[in-house]
mmCIF file of C-alpha atoms in Angstrom:
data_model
loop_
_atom_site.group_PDB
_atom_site.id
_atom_site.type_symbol
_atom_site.label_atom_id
_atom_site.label_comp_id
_atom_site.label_asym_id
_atom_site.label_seq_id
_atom_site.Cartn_x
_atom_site.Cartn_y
_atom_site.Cartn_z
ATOM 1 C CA UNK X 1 23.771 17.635 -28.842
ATOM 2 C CA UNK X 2 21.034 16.416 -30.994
ATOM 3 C CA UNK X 3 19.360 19.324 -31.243
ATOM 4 C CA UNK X 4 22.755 21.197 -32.322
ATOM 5 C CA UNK X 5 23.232 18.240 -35.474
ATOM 6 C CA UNK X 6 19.629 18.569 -36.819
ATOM 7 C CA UNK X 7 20.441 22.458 -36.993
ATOM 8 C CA UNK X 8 23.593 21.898 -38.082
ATOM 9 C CA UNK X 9 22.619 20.286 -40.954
ATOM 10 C CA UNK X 10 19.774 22.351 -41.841
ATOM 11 C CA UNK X 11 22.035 24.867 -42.229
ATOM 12 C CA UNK X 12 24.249 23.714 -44.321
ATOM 13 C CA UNK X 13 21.296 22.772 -46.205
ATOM 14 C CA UNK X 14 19.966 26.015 -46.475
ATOM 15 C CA UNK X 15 23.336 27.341 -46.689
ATOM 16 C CA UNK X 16 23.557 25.105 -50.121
ATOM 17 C CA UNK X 17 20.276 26.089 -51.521
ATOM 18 C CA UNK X 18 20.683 30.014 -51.099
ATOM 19 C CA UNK X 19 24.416 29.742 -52.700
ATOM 20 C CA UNK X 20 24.972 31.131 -56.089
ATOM 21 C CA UNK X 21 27.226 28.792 -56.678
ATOM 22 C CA UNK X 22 25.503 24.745 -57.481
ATOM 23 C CA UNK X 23 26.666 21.730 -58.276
ATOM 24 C CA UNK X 24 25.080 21.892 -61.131
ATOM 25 C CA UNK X 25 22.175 24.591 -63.092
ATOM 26 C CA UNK X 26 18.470 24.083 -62.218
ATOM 27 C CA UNK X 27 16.576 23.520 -59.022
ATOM 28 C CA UNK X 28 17.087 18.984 -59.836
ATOM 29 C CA UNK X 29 20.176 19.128 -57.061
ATOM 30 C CA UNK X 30 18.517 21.748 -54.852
ATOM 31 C CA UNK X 31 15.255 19.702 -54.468
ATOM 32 C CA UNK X 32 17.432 16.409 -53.770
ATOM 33 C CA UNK X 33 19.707 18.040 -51.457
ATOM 34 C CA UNK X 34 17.091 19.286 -49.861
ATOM 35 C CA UNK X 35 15.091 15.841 -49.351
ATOM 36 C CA UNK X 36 18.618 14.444 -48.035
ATOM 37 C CA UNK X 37 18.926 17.374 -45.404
ATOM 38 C CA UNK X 38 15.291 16.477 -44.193
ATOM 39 C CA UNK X 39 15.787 12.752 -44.245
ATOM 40 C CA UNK X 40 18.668 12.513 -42.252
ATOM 41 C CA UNK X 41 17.264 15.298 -39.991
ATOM 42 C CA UNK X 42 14.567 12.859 -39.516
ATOM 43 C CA UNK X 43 17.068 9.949 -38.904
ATOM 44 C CA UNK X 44 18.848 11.873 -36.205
ATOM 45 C CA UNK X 45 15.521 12.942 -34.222
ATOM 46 C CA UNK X 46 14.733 9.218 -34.578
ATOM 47 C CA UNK X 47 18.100 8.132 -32.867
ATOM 48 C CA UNK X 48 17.137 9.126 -29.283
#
């Protein structure tokens, strides 16, 4: 199950960073989404 929630959510993350469609113009909320999908994939490998 672990393994399925880290991919999980490095998909969406990619998922969010490939989409035309942002929050907002620039690469700002792509770089921070993308150091939130890597920290909490880091907090869920350090769970077990």
């Amino acid at each position: 199950m672990n393994n399925f929630m880290k991919g999980l959510v490095m998909m969406a993350v990619l998922m969010y960073i490939v989409s035309p469609i942002d929050a907002c113009p620039g690469p700002i909320d792509d770089i921070i989404v993308l150091m939130l999908g890597l920290a909490s994939r880091k907090k869920l490998a350090d769970g077990n």
